[in-house]
């Protein structure tokens, strides 16, 4: 399972992972944590627990940014990294190893939120605070969590898509719409879908939109998105007016399916930006994306983790909401997002520049190989 997704990792990941001492666990294999003995430096340990390698952000951006922010707040803290390989049992084993090693807090992006209660129970029994991160665990106690508000993201995507429908971008109705969601049962999937549907359901009910395919994409994995898109195209004999996804990984998989069948259909619904999303916006294959400044979330998590370690309440300037995770009301920091989209007659480089300005990617990263390398924007930006 993990190996099939590694093809989507960007160049340089191995070096980044090695530099961070990130422990990569194969799906279902062991506890994935080779440390066992705690911090050799005698510092307080905090574990950043990534879910898998898709999205790549947790390994390449959030994790390093969290480490930098937390160690700046308290140099006596050491951050260790583990990767759940998309498997809750592996992630539970990693949590138990972290607890045994003396972890003072766990920052957790759930490998599978639907089956993550055991991790929360184990941490609670050991009195180790858990900070949920972006796609947090469910059905158990947590100290706090930090997220880019998924409901708002869904509304942003839905409102922009609706504006395109009303502008006639897909012709007169009914418009044959193929929808792709995230991993079924994830908080992010559930809340994003609620936001999208709040805007789009009236258009579905009145017949303007006809949903011809809809699929939940396991693990949010681009290869699963590609398979779902291929099956949809086969089912409909390529008679789809537009695809609407949940995430840049959806879009990448859909675009791969379209290119494989040499079919041109517009793709909407990017978010949680990946390099592929920015690249495909430059080529015109992806129409929009919701930007999340990952460093802002990482810094917020660092401040929350420090408060937890110090036995304090979650910082009130950040944690101003509460979200029920199935059994508990969890103090929650909700962060803002920005939607960007292509505009006719406007240089796509001006639009993608917003992601660069937020520090999410550099132009070198966007243009160094990949589908956008030969675009006029990349030739102008990096030569």
mmCIF file of C-alpha atoms in Angstrom:
data_model
loop_
_atom_site.group_PDB
_atom_site.id
_atom_site.type_symbol
_atom_site.label_atom_id
_atom_site.label_comp_id
_atom_site.label_asym_id
_atom_site.label_seq_id
_atom_site.Cartn_x
_atom_site.Cartn_y
_atom_site.Cartn_z
ATOM 1 C CA UNK A 1 0.000 0.000 0.000
ATOM 2 C CA UNK A 2 2.647 2.548 0.953
ATOM 3 C CA UNK A 3 4.918 1.677 -1.933
ATOM 4 C CA UNK A 4 2.282 2.553 -4.502
ATOM 5 C CA UNK A 5 2.048 6.059 -3.107
ATOM 6 C CA UNK A 6 5.764 6.758 -2.930
ATOM 7 C CA UNK A 7 5.793 7.566 -6.640
ATOM 8 C CA UNK A 8 4.019 10.800 -5.753
ATOM 9 C CA UNK A 9 6.783 11.986 -3.413
ATOM 10 C CA UNK A 10 8.783 14.942 -4.605
ATOM 11 C CA UNK A 11 12.519 14.841 -5.326
ATOM 12 C CA UNK A 12 14.590 15.547 -2.269
ATOM 13 C CA UNK A 13 12.206 13.858 0.166
ATOM 14 C CA UNK A 14 14.775 11.242 1.172
ATOM 15 C CA UNK A 15 17.242 13.922 2.140
ATOM 16 C CA UNK A 16 14.619 15.832 4.091
ATOM 17 C CA UNK A 17 13.477 12.740 5.911
ATOM 18 C CA UNK A 18 17.019 11.737 6.767
ATOM 19 C CA UNK A 19 17.762 15.194 8.068
ATOM 20 C CA UNK A 20 14.801 15.057 10.378
ATOM 21 C CA UNK A 21 15.463 11.516 11.610
ATOM 22 C CA UNK A 22 11.964 10.668 10.448
ATOM 23 C CA UNK A 23 11.045 7.048 11.023
ATOM 24 C CA UNK A 24 9.195 5.599 8.076
ATOM 25 C CA UNK A 25 6.995 2.634 8.827
ATOM 26 C CA UNK A 26 5.735 0.297 6.146
ATOM 27 C CA UNK A 27 2.002 -0.313 6.214
ATOM 28 C CA UNK A 28 1.208 -2.722 9.001
ATOM 29 C CA UNK A 29 4.869 -3.298 9.839
ATOM 30 C CA UNK A 30 6.032 -2.990 13.444
ATOM 31 C CA UNK A 31 5.831 0.156 15.500
ATOM 32 C CA UNK A 32 7.964 2.184 13.124
ATOM 33 C CA UNK A 33 9.970 3.753 15.962
ATOM 34 C CA UNK A 34 13.562 2.652 16.290
ATOM 35 C CA UNK A 35 14.473 5.024 19.118
ATOM 36 C CA UNK A 36 13.097 3.084 22.076
ATOM 37 C CA UNK A 37 15.308 4.744 24.669
ATOM 38 C CA UNK A 38 14.062 8.295 24.724
ATOM 39 C CA UNK A 39 16.128 11.441 24.162
ATOM 40 C CA UNK A 40 19.876 10.841 24.329
ATOM 41 C CA UNK A 41 20.295 14.566 25.020
ATOM 42 C CA UNK A 42 18.103 14.472 28.122
ATOM 43 C CA UNK A 43 15.653 16.955 26.577
ATOM 44 C CA UNK A 44 11.882 16.757 26.875
ATOM 45 C CA UNK A 45 10.431 14.676 24.041
ATOM 46 C CA UNK A 46 7.530 15.643 21.802
ATOM 47 C CA UNK A 47 6.472 13.356 18.967
ATOM 48 C CA UNK A 48 5.077 14.618 15.680
ATOM 49 C CA UNK A 49 3.060 11.726 14.267
ATOM 50 C CA UNK A 50 2.479 11.935 10.510
ATOM 51 C CA UNK A 51 -0.282 9.749 9.023
ATOM 52 C CA UNK A 52 1.425 8.495 5.855
ATOM 53 C CA UNK A 53 3.211 9.994 2.864
ATOM 54 C CA UNK A 54 0.106 11.496 1.233
ATOM 55 C CA UNK A 55 -0.252 14.396 1.528
ATOM 56 C CA UNK A 56 3.503 15.028 1.470
ATOM 57 C CA UNK A 57 3.122 18.228 3.496
ATOM 58 C CA UNK A 58 3.412 16.575 6.914
ATOM 59 C CA UNK A 59 6.882 15.240 6.165
ATOM 60 C CA UNK A 60 8.249 18.026 4.013
ATOM 61 C CA UNK A 61 6.676 21.125 5.566
ATOM 62 C CA UNK A 62 4.533 20.844 8.700
ATOM 63 C CA UNK A 63 6.926 18.556 10.559
ATOM 64 C CA UNK A 64 10.056 20.683 10.003
ATOM 65 C CA UNK A 65 8.117 23.887 10.680
ATOM 66 C CA UNK A 66 6.720 22.451 13.920
ATOM 67 C CA UNK A 67 10.171 21.371 15.081
ATOM 68 C CA UNK A 68 11.644 24.788 14.331
ATOM 69 C CA UNK A 69 8.824 26.635 16.086
ATOM 70 C CA UNK A 70 8.748 24.468 19.207
ATOM 71 C CA UNK A 71 12.491 24.403 19.727
ATOM 72 C CA UNK A 72 12.529 28.206 19.340
ATOM 73 C CA UNK A 73 9.921 28.445 22.102
ATOM 74 C CA UNK A 74 11.815 26.040 24.358
ATOM 75 C CA UNK A 75 15.332 24.862 23.405
ATOM 76 C CA UNK A 76 15.020 22.141 26.047
ATOM 77 C CA UNK A 77 12.535 20.250 23.826
ATOM 78 C CA UNK A 78 13.450 17.655 21.225
ATOM 79 C CA UNK A 79 11.001 16.769 18.466
ATOM 80 C CA UNK A 80 10.915 13.240 17.089
ATOM 81 C CA UNK A 81 9.050 12.101 13.999
ATOM 82 C CA UNK A 82 7.207 8.917 13.150
ATOM 83 C CA UNK A 83 5.037 8.001 10.169
ATOM 84 C CA UNK A 84 1.999 5.773 10.541
ATOM 85 C CA UNK A 85 2.069 4.415 7.013
ATOM 86 C CA UNK A 86 -1.687 4.879 6.739
ATOM 87 C CA UNK A 87 -2.388 2.272 9.420
ATOM 88 C CA UNK A 88 -3.992 2.956 12.816
ATOM 89 C CA UNK A 89 -2.471 -0.137 14.416
ATOM 90 C CA UNK A 90 0.988 1.048 13.407
ATOM 91 C CA UNK A 91 0.260 4.512 14.730
ATOM 92 C CA UNK A 92 -1.012 3.110 18.038
ATOM 93 C CA UNK A 93 2.180 1.074 18.371
ATOM 94 C CA UNK A 94 4.208 4.205 17.660
ATOM 95 C CA UNK A 95 2.260 6.111 20.318
ATOM 96 C CA UNK A 96 2.909 3.387 22.880
ATOM 97 C CA UNK A 97 6.628 3.467 22.026
ATOM 98 C CA UNK A 98 6.659 7.249 22.356
ATOM 99 C CA UNK A 99 4.944 7.032 25.743
ATOM 100 C CA UNK A 100 7.479 4.423 26.878
ATOM 101 C CA UNK A 101 10.290 6.685 25.686
ATOM 102 C CA UNK A 102 8.995 9.458 27.963
ATOM 103 C CA UNK A 103 7.088 11.659 25.523
ATOM 104 C CA UNK A 104 5.645 14.774 27.139
ATOM 105 C CA UNK A 105 3.127 15.331 24.313
ATOM 106 C CA UNK A 106 1.979 13.759 21.048
ATOM 107 C CA UNK A 107 1.004 15.856 18.037
ATOM 108 C CA UNK A 108 -1.103 13.546 15.892
ATOM 109 C CA UNK A 109 -2.352 13.624 12.322
ATOM 110 C CA UNK A 110 -4.477 10.478 12.402
ATOM 111 C CA UNK A 111 -3.531 7.690 9.993
ATOM 112 C CA UNK A 112 -7.212 6.752 9.978
ATOM 113 C CA UNK A 113 -9.402 8.882 12.252
ATOM 114 C CA UNK A 114 -12.145 6.242 12.177
ATOM 115 C CA UNK A 115 -9.970 3.766 14.088
ATOM 116 C CA UNK A 116 -7.860 6.141 16.170
ATOM 117 C CA UNK A 117 -9.665 5.907 19.515
ATOM 118 C CA UNK A 118 -7.156 3.398 20.889
ATOM 119 C CA UNK A 119 -4.335 5.913 20.542
ATOM 120 C CA UNK A 120 -6.286 8.521 22.483
ATOM 121 C CA UNK A 121 -7.165 6.026 25.185
ATOM 122 C CA UNK A 122 -3.543 4.896 25.541
ATOM 123 C CA UNK A 123 -2.307 8.467 25.829
ATOM 124 C CA UNK A 124 -5.015 9.396 28.327
ATOM 125 C CA UNK A 125 -4.177 6.377 30.493
ATOM 126 C CA UNK A 126 -0.528 7.484 30.525
ATOM 127 C CA UNK A 127 -1.504 11.135 31.140
ATOM 128 C CA UNK A 128 0.298 12.239 27.961
ATOM 129 C CA UNK A 129 -1.509 15.128 26.254
ATOM 130 C CA UNK A 130 -2.477 14.721 22.604
ATOM 131 C CA UNK A 131 -2.733 17.653 20.228
ATOM 132 C CA UNK A 132 -4.765 16.796 17.139
ATOM 133 C CA UNK A 133 -3.363 18.265 13.940
ATOM 134 C CA UNK A 134 -5.350 19.028 10.760
ATOM 135 C CA UNK A 135 -6.926 15.564 10.392
ATOM 136 C CA UNK A 136 -7.180 14.705 14.086
ATOM 137 C CA UNK A 137 -8.046 11.456 15.881
ATOM 138 C CA UNK A 138 -11.661 10.771 16.812
ATOM 139 C CA UNK A 139 -13.654 9.325 19.706
ATOM 140 C CA UNK A 140 -11.484 10.073 22.678
ATOM 141 C CA UNK A 141 -10.026 12.772 24.931
ATOM 142 C CA UNK A 142 -7.538 15.290 23.581
ATOM 143 C CA UNK A 143 -5.881 18.314 25.085
ATOM 144 C CA UNK A 144 -6.677 20.438 22.002
ATOM 145 C CA UNK A 145 -6.515 20.417 18.221
ATOM 146 C CA UNK A 146 -5.576 22.791 15.409
ATOM 147 C CA UNK A 147 -7.161 22.710 11.951
ATOM 148 C CA UNK A 148 -7.742 24.770 8.848
ATOM 149 C CA UNK A 149 -11.521 24.883 9.131
ATOM 150 C CA UNK A 150 -12.734 22.131 6.743
ATOM 151 C CA UNK A 151 -16.307 23.401 6.646
ATOM 152 C CA UNK A 152 -15.089 26.796 5.485
ATOM 153 C CA UNK A 153 -12.849 25.146 2.883
ATOM 154 C CA UNK A 154 -15.850 23.253 1.511
ATOM 155 C CA UNK A 155 -17.900 26.443 1.361
ATOM 156 C CA UNK A 156 -15.081 28.255 -0.445
ATOM 157 C CA UNK A 157 -14.825 25.494 -3.042
ATOM 158 C CA UNK A 158 -18.604 25.291 -3.432
ATOM 159 C CA UNK A 159 -19.100 29.035 -3.828
ATOM 160 C CA UNK A 160 -16.436 29.333 -6.500
ATOM 161 C CA UNK A 161 -17.783 26.316 -8.364
ATOM 162 C CA UNK A 162 -21.302 27.730 -8.170
ATOM 163 C CA UNK A 163 -20.057 31.015 -9.608
ATOM 164 C CA UNK A 164 -18.633 29.113 -12.563
ATOM 165 C CA UNK A 165 -21.917 27.276 -13.099
ATOM 166 C CA UNK A 166 -23.814 30.571 -13.046
ATOM 167 C CA UNK A 167 -21.297 32.153 -15.429
ATOM 168 C CA UNK A 168 -22.003 29.409 -17.975
ATOM 169 C CA UNK A 169 -18.544 27.840 -17.832
ATOM 170 C CA UNK A 170 -20.022 24.375 -18.464
ATOM 171 C CA UNK A 171 -22.847 25.325 -20.813
ATOM 172 C CA UNK A 172 -26.542 25.047 -20.090
ATOM 173 C CA UNK A 173 -27.821 22.477 -17.594
ATOM 174 C CA UNK A 174 -28.089 19.805 -16.716
ATOM 175 C CA UNK A 175 -24.338 19.733 -16.087
ATOM 176 C CA UNK A 176 -22.884 16.228 -15.709
ATOM 177 C CA UNK A 177 -20.737 16.459 -12.586
ATOM 178 C CA UNK A 178 -18.282 13.884 -11.234
ATOM 179 C CA UNK A 179 -17.414 14.365 -7.545
ATOM 180 C CA UNK A 180 -14.517 12.993 -5.533
ATOM 181 C CA UNK A 181 -14.303 13.265 -1.746
ATOM 182 C CA UNK A 182 -11.600 12.419 0.789
ATOM 183 C CA UNK A 183 -11.126 9.377 2.997
ATOM 184 C CA UNK A 184 -14.563 8.279 4.176
ATOM 185 C CA UNK A 185 -15.286 9.162 7.809
ATOM 186 C CA UNK A 186 -12.437 11.639 8.212
ATOM 187 C CA UNK A 187 -13.378 14.845 9.993
ATOM 188 C CA UNK A 188 -12.036 16.768 7.046
ATOM 189 C CA UNK A 189 -14.100 14.799 4.563
ATOM 190 C CA UNK A 190 -17.303 15.043 6.581
ATOM 191 C CA UNK A 191 -17.033 18.768 7.259
ATOM 192 C CA UNK A 192 -15.801 19.714 3.795
ATOM 193 C CA UNK A 193 -18.683 17.821 2.225
ATOM 194 C CA UNK A 194 -21.091 19.626 4.524
ATOM 195 C CA UNK A 195 -19.668 22.943 3.343
ATOM 196 C CA UNK A 196 -19.713 22.053 -0.351
ATOM 197 C CA UNK A 197 -23.238 20.648 -0.162
ATOM 198 C CA UNK A 198 -24.596 23.686 1.633
ATOM 199 C CA UNK A 199 -23.790 25.645 -1.532
ATOM 200 C CA UNK A 200 -24.307 23.020 -4.236
ATOM 201 C CA UNK A 201 -27.247 20.914 -3.046
ATOM 202 C CA UNK A 202 -29.847 23.438 -4.301
ATOM 203 C CA UNK A 203 -28.284 23.192 -7.769
ATOM 204 C CA UNK A 204 -28.447 19.405 -7.564
ATOM 205 C CA UNK A 205 -32.031 19.460 -6.344
ATOM 206 C CA UNK A 206 -33.232 21.744 -9.135
ATOM 207 C CA UNK A 207 -31.493 19.678 -11.816
ATOM 208 C CA UNK A 208 -28.827 22.209 -12.784
ATOM 209 C CA UNK A 209 -26.188 19.724 -11.646
ATOM 210 C CA UNK A 210 -26.502 16.013 -12.342
ATOM 211 C CA UNK A 211 -24.043 13.975 -10.269
ATOM 212 C CA UNK A 212 -22.961 11.118 -12.551
ATOM 213 C CA UNK A 213 -20.170 9.757 -10.319
ATOM 214 C CA UNK A 214 -19.195 10.236 -6.686
ATOM 215 C CA UNK A 215 -16.387 8.462 -4.873
ATOM 216 C CA UNK A 216 -14.669 8.550 -1.504
ATOM 217 C CA UNK A 217 -10.903 8.351 -2.056
ATOM 218 C CA UNK A 218 -9.208 6.040 0.420
ATOM 219 C CA UNK A 219 -6.281 7.677 2.229
ATOM 220 C CA UNK A 220 -6.747 10.726 -0.016
ATOM 221 C CA UNK A 221 -4.256 8.946 -2.293
ATOM 222 C CA UNK A 222 -3.780 10.278 -5.854
ATOM 223 C CA UNK A 223 -3.515 6.785 -7.318
ATOM 224 C CA UNK A 224 -6.910 5.919 -5.817
ATOM 225 C CA UNK A 225 -8.309 9.152 -7.254
ATOM 226 C CA UNK A 226 -6.959 8.198 -10.667
ATOM 227 C CA UNK A 227 -8.601 4.777 -10.536
ATOM 228 C CA UNK A 228 -11.931 6.295 -9.505
ATOM 229 C CA UNK A 229 -11.750 8.842 -12.332
ATOM 230 C CA UNK A 230 -10.903 6.130 -14.862
ATOM 231 C CA UNK A 231 -13.873 4.067 -13.715
ATOM 232 C CA UNK A 232 -16.120 7.125 -13.943
ATOM 233 C CA UNK A 233 -14.986 7.895 -17.477
ATOM 234 C CA UNK A 234 -15.611 4.296 -18.494
ATOM 235 C CA UNK A 235 -19.034 4.276 -16.861
ATOM 236 C CA UNK A 236 -20.104 7.519 -18.549
ATOM 237 C CA UNK A 237 -18.285 6.916 -21.850
ATOM 238 C CA UNK A 238 -16.334 10.110 -21.128
ATOM 239 C CA UNK A 239 -19.555 12.118 -20.919
ATOM 240 C CA UNK A 240 -18.587 14.246 -17.933
ATOM 241 C CA UNK A 241 -18.759 18.039 -18.090
ATOM 242 C CA UNK A 242 -16.611 18.724 -15.038
ATOM 243 C CA UNK A 243 -14.828 17.032 -12.125
ATOM 244 C CA UNK A 244 -15.006 18.501 -8.614
ATOM 245 C CA UNK A 245 -12.604 17.145 -6.018
ATOM 246 C CA UNK A 246 -11.577 17.840 -2.451
ATOM 247 C CA UNK A 247 -7.812 18.128 -2.606
ATOM 248 C CA UNK A 248 -4.869 18.680 -4.953
ATOM 249 C CA UNK A 249 -4.184 14.935 -4.765
ATOM 250 C CA UNK A 250 -7.700 14.285 -6.118
ATOM 251 C CA UNK A 251 -6.981 16.712 -8.916
ATOM 252 C CA UNK A 252 -3.633 15.107 -9.756
ATOM 253 C CA UNK A 253 -5.219 11.668 -9.971
ATOM 254 C CA UNK A 254 -8.125 12.937 -12.072
ATOM 255 C CA UNK A 255 -5.775 14.778 -14.430
ATOM 256 C CA UNK A 256 -3.671 11.633 -14.835
ATOM 257 C CA UNK A 257 -6.817 9.696 -15.776
ATOM 258 C CA UNK A 258 -7.870 12.358 -18.276
ATOM 259 C CA UNK A 259 -4.448 12.474 -19.897
ATOM 260 C CA UNK A 260 -4.395 8.681 -20.074
ATOM 261 C CA UNK A 261 -7.636 8.732 -22.065
ATOM 262 C CA UNK A 262 -6.691 11.894 -23.996
ATOM 263 C CA UNK A 263 -9.841 13.641 -22.743
ATOM 264 C CA UNK A 264 -10.109 17.313 -21.817
ATOM 265 C CA UNK A 265 -12.498 17.985 -18.924
ATOM 266 C CA UNK A 266 -12.067 20.851 -16.432
ATOM 267 C CA UNK A 267 -10.968 19.915 -12.903
ATOM 268 C CA UNK A 268 -11.994 21.937 -9.836
ATOM 269 C CA UNK A 269 -11.733 21.439 -6.090
ATOM 270 C CA UNK A 270 -8.069 21.814 -5.215
ATOM 271 C CA UNK A 271 -6.952 22.479 -1.649
ATOM 272 C CA UNK A 272 -4.305 21.494 0.880
ATOM 273 C CA UNK A 273 -1.852 22.564 -1.787
ATOM 274 C CA UNK A 274 0.615 20.135 -3.266
ATOM 275 C CA UNK A 275 3.309 21.045 -5.763
ATOM 276 C CA UNK A 276 1.236 19.252 -8.385
ATOM 277 C CA UNK A 277 -1.654 21.607 -7.697
ATOM 278 C CA UNK A 278 0.426 24.716 -8.319
ATOM 279 C CA UNK A 279 2.040 23.118 -11.362
ATOM 280 C CA UNK A 280 -1.287 22.102 -12.872
ATOM 281 C CA UNK A 281 -2.679 25.573 -12.294
ATOM 282 C CA UNK A 282 0.204 26.925 -14.359
ATOM 283 C CA UNK A 283 -0.561 24.450 -17.154
ATOM 284 C CA UNK A 284 -4.297 25.182 -16.924
ATOM 285 C CA UNK A 285 -5.244 21.611 -15.981
ATOM 286 C CA UNK A 286 -6.444 22.542 -12.468
ATOM 287 C CA UNK A 287 -8.727 25.517 -12.025
ATOM 288 C CA UNK A 288 -8.509 26.391 -8.338
ATOM 289 C CA UNK A 289 -6.916 25.641 -4.979
ATOM 290 C CA UNK A 290 -7.464 26.552 -1.347
ATOM 291 C CA UNK A 291 -4.178 27.693 0.142
ATOM 292 C CA UNK A 292 -3.135 26.837 3.674
ATOM 293 C CA UNK A 293 0.012 28.426 5.112
ATOM 294 C CA UNK A 294 1.372 25.261 6.719
ATOM 295 C CA UNK A 295 3.896 27.148 8.842
ATOM 296 C CA UNK A 296 1.069 29.045 10.560
ATOM 297 C CA UNK A 297 -0.572 25.783 11.622
ATOM 298 C CA UNK A 298 2.759 24.338 12.739
ATOM 299 C CA UNK A 299 3.533 27.403 14.848
ATOM 300 C CA UNK A 300 0.080 27.274 16.425
ATOM 301 C CA UNK A 301 0.562 23.607 17.259
ATOM 302 C CA UNK A 302 3.944 24.390 18.810
ATOM 303 C CA UNK A 303 2.398 27.002 21.120
ATOM 304 C CA UNK A 304 -0.414 24.623 22.069
ATOM 305 C CA UNK A 305 2.038 21.759 22.696
ATOM 306 C CA UNK A 306 4.189 23.943 24.934
ATOM 307 C CA UNK A 307 1.148 24.925 27.004
ATOM 308 C CA UNK A 308 0.219 21.250 27.348
ATOM 309 C CA UNK A 309 3.730 20.293 28.474
ATOM 310 C CA UNK A 310 3.693 23.105 31.030
ATOM 311 C CA UNK A 311 0.318 21.999 32.424
ATOM 312 C CA UNK A 312 -1.416 25.171 31.287
ATOM 313 C CA UNK A 313 -4.739 25.731 29.550
ATOM 314 C CA UNK A 314 -4.628 25.948 25.743
ATOM 315 C CA UNK A 315 -3.629 29.467 24.660
ATOM 316 C CA UNK A 316 -6.846 31.479 24.438
ATOM 317 C CA UNK A 317 -5.609 33.691 21.602
ATOM 318 C CA UNK A 318 -5.473 30.600 19.361
ATOM 319 C CA UNK A 319 -7.978 28.138 20.778
ATOM 320 C CA UNK A 320 -11.351 29.857 20.554
ATOM 321 C CA UNK A 321 -13.681 27.089 19.388
ATOM 322 C CA UNK A 322 -14.817 23.644 20.456
ATOM 323 C CA UNK A 323 -15.490 20.662 18.186
ATOM 324 C CA UNK A 324 -17.029 17.370 19.246
ATOM 325 C CA UNK A 325 -14.906 14.465 18.025
ATOM 326 C CA UNK A 326 -17.503 11.777 18.647
ATOM 327 C CA UNK A 327 -17.178 11.467 22.413
ATOM 328 C CA UNK A 328 -15.568 14.693 23.643
ATOM 329 C CA UNK A 329 -15.747 18.428 23.030
ATOM 330 C CA UNK A 330 -12.204 19.300 21.981
ATOM 331 C CA UNK A 331 -10.794 22.833 22.360
ATOM 332 C CA UNK A 332 -10.001 23.812 18.781
ATOM 333 C CA UNK A 333 -7.966 26.428 16.943
ATOM 334 C CA UNK A 334 -9.511 27.092 13.517
ATOM 335 C CA UNK A 335 -7.244 28.793 11.005
ATOM 336 C CA UNK A 336 -8.126 30.807 7.906
ATOM 337 C CA UNK A 337 -7.629 29.719 4.298
ATOM 338 C CA UNK A 338 -7.449 31.506 0.937
ATOM 339 C CA UNK A 339 -8.991 30.315 -2.338
ATOM 340 C CA UNK A 340 -7.163 31.100 -5.574
ATOM 341 C CA UNK A 341 -8.405 30.370 -9.075
ATOM 342 C CA UNK A 342 -7.489 30.844 -12.689
ATOM 343 C CA UNK A 343 -8.932 33.872 -14.465
ATOM 344 C CA UNK A 344 -9.347 34.255 -18.194
ATOM 345 C CA UNK A 345 -6.835 36.726 -19.577
ATOM 346 C CA UNK A 346 -4.747 36.756 -16.410
ATOM 347 C CA UNK A 347 -1.272 35.287 -16.116
ATOM 348 C CA UNK A 348 -1.592 32.137 -13.956
ATOM 349 C CA UNK A 349 1.788 33.000 -12.499
ATOM 350 C CA UNK A 350 0.220 36.009 -10.769
ATOM 351 C CA UNK A 351 -2.310 33.686 -9.155
ATOM 352 C CA UNK A 352 0.174 31.018 -8.046
ATOM 353 C CA UNK A 353 2.403 33.804 -6.719
ATOM 354 C CA UNK A 354 0.052 33.947 -3.723
ATOM 355 C CA UNK A 355 1.221 30.486 -2.657
ATOM 356 C CA UNK A 356 4.818 31.657 -2.956
ATOM 357 C CA UNK A 357 4.070 34.807 -0.967
ATOM 358 C CA UNK A 358 2.580 32.677 1.839
ATOM 359 C CA UNK A 359 5.803 30.667 1.985
ATOM 360 C CA UNK A 360 4.089 27.412 0.998
ATOM 361 C CA UNK A 361 6.368 26.766 -1.982
ATOM 362 C CA UNK A 362 9.190 28.500 -3.820
ATOM 363 C CA UNK A 363 9.264 29.066 -7.553
ATOM 364 C CA UNK A 364 12.248 26.739 -7.758
ATOM 365 C CA UNK A 365 10.207 23.937 -6.185
ATOM 366 C CA UNK A 366 7.256 24.585 -8.488
ATOM 367 C CA UNK A 367 9.341 24.823 -11.652
ATOM 368 C CA UNK A 368 12.120 22.318 -10.999
ATOM 369 C CA UNK A 369 10.918 19.500 -13.242
ATOM 370 C CA UNK A 370 7.302 18.382 -13.300
ATOM 371 C CA UNK A 371 4.508 19.393 -15.642
ATOM 372 C CA UNK A 372 5.024 23.159 -15.356
ATOM 373 C CA UNK A 373 8.740 23.261 -16.149
ATOM 374 C CA UNK A 374 8.219 24.419 -19.744
ATOM 375 C CA UNK A 375 5.436 26.927 -19.039
ATOM 376 C CA UNK A 376 6.119 30.605 -19.808
ATOM 377 C CA UNK A 377 5.800 31.362 -16.100
ATOM 378 C CA UNK A 378 8.523 28.925 -15.076
ATOM 379 C CA UNK A 379 10.802 30.010 -17.884
ATOM 380 C CA UNK A 380 10.433 33.585 -16.663
ATOM 381 C CA UNK A 381 10.777 32.735 -12.946
ATOM 382 C CA UNK A 382 13.709 30.324 -12.949
ATOM 383 C CA UNK A 383 15.096 30.501 -16.471
#
